[in-house]
Amino acid sequence: MAENETSQDAAPQDTATQKPAQPPVVTNRIIAQYVRDMSFENILAQKGITGDATPDIQARVDVDARKRGADDQYEVITKLNITSKTKEKGETLFVLELDYAGVFQIGGVPDDQMGPYLMIECPRLVFPYVRKLVADLTREGGFQSLNLEQFDYVALYRAKLAAQIEAQKKMQAEQPVN
């Protein structure tokens, strides 16, 4: 190579072609999980049901989350209310209420994304345990094991967010104008 020729390897690199900074790595560790509250009422055994006892099962789910005292620790509670009634007469067969909590240590999630992360991803992680508990409780209660389908936590989060926005609008509309 001649003295006045330069190697392209030695040329300064264009900053526009450099790779962007990597996003932080998300970490999520389940520290504990437990039944916070549970109730199973076998109405069929208490009162007896006449006629066809083909069940019609209604399941409602809610999720609640809160920050704990330790850094990056959160408690996420999945709240289930399951009612089984007869299709024919609407008589209640059983009622199952369950609050199942998970304690998570979470890192790398931006603050503006922590709410959705807690309300969507964390309940998904503990759902298999909730499903097993519900199946065991219903079977031990004298009914066919109830195997829950995965809940749509994204839709649940969106509905909760929409309800909060609607409540804020209602409060603003009710405030007197000075």
mmCIF file of C-alpha atoms in Angstrom, residues 4 7 27 33 41 45 47-48 59 65 70 110-111 127 136 140 142 148 158 161 163-164 172-173 176:
data_model
loop_
_atom_site.group_PDB
_atom_site.id
_atom_site.type_symbol
_atom_site.label_atom_id
_atom_site.label_comp_id
_atom_site.label_asym_id
_atom_site.label_seq_id
_atom_site.Cartn_x
_atom_site.Cartn_y
_atom_site.Cartn_z
ATOM 1 C CA ASN A 4 -0.868 8.297 0.957
ATOM 2 C CA SER A 7 -7.084 1.506 4.750
ATOM 3 C CA THR A 27 -35.996 -10.420 35.334
ATOM 4 C CA GLN A 33 -47.051 -17.896 46.303
ATOM 5 C CA GLU A 41 -69.529 -23.829 49.604
ATOM 6 C CA ALA A 45 -74.764 -31.219 49.774
ATOM 7 C CA LYS A 47 -79.741 -28.235 50.518
ATOM 8 C CA GLY A 48 -80.045 -30.930 47.885
ATOM 9 C CA ALA A 59 -66.144 -17.682 36.471
ATOM 10 C CA ALA A 65 -51.206 -5.661 42.559
ATOM 11 C CA ALA A 70 -38.530 -4.434 49.659
ATOM 12 C CA PRO A 110 -39.642 0.523 32.756
ATOM 13 C CA ASP A 111 -41.865 2.330 35.265
ATOM 14 C CA PHE A 127 -52.162 -19.528 36.629
ATOM 15 C CA ASP A 136 -58.542 -30.261 43.295
ATOM 16 C CA GLU A 140 -62.628 -32.962 46.658
ATOM 17 C CA GLY A 142 -67.734 -33.950 45.285
ATOM 18 C CA LEU A 148 -60.090 -23.658 33.968
ATOM 19 C CA ARG A 158 -57.861 -3.108 29.227
ATOM 20 C CA LEU A 161 -58.152 0.641 32.593
ATOM 21 C CA ALA A 163 -63.346 1.585 33.848
ATOM 22 C CA GLN A 164 -60.793 3.775 35.655
ATOM 23 C CA GLN A 172 -64.599 15.512 36.591
ATOM 24 C CA ALA A 173 -68.081 15.993 35.154
ATOM 25 C CA PRO A 176 -68.692 22.155 40.131
#
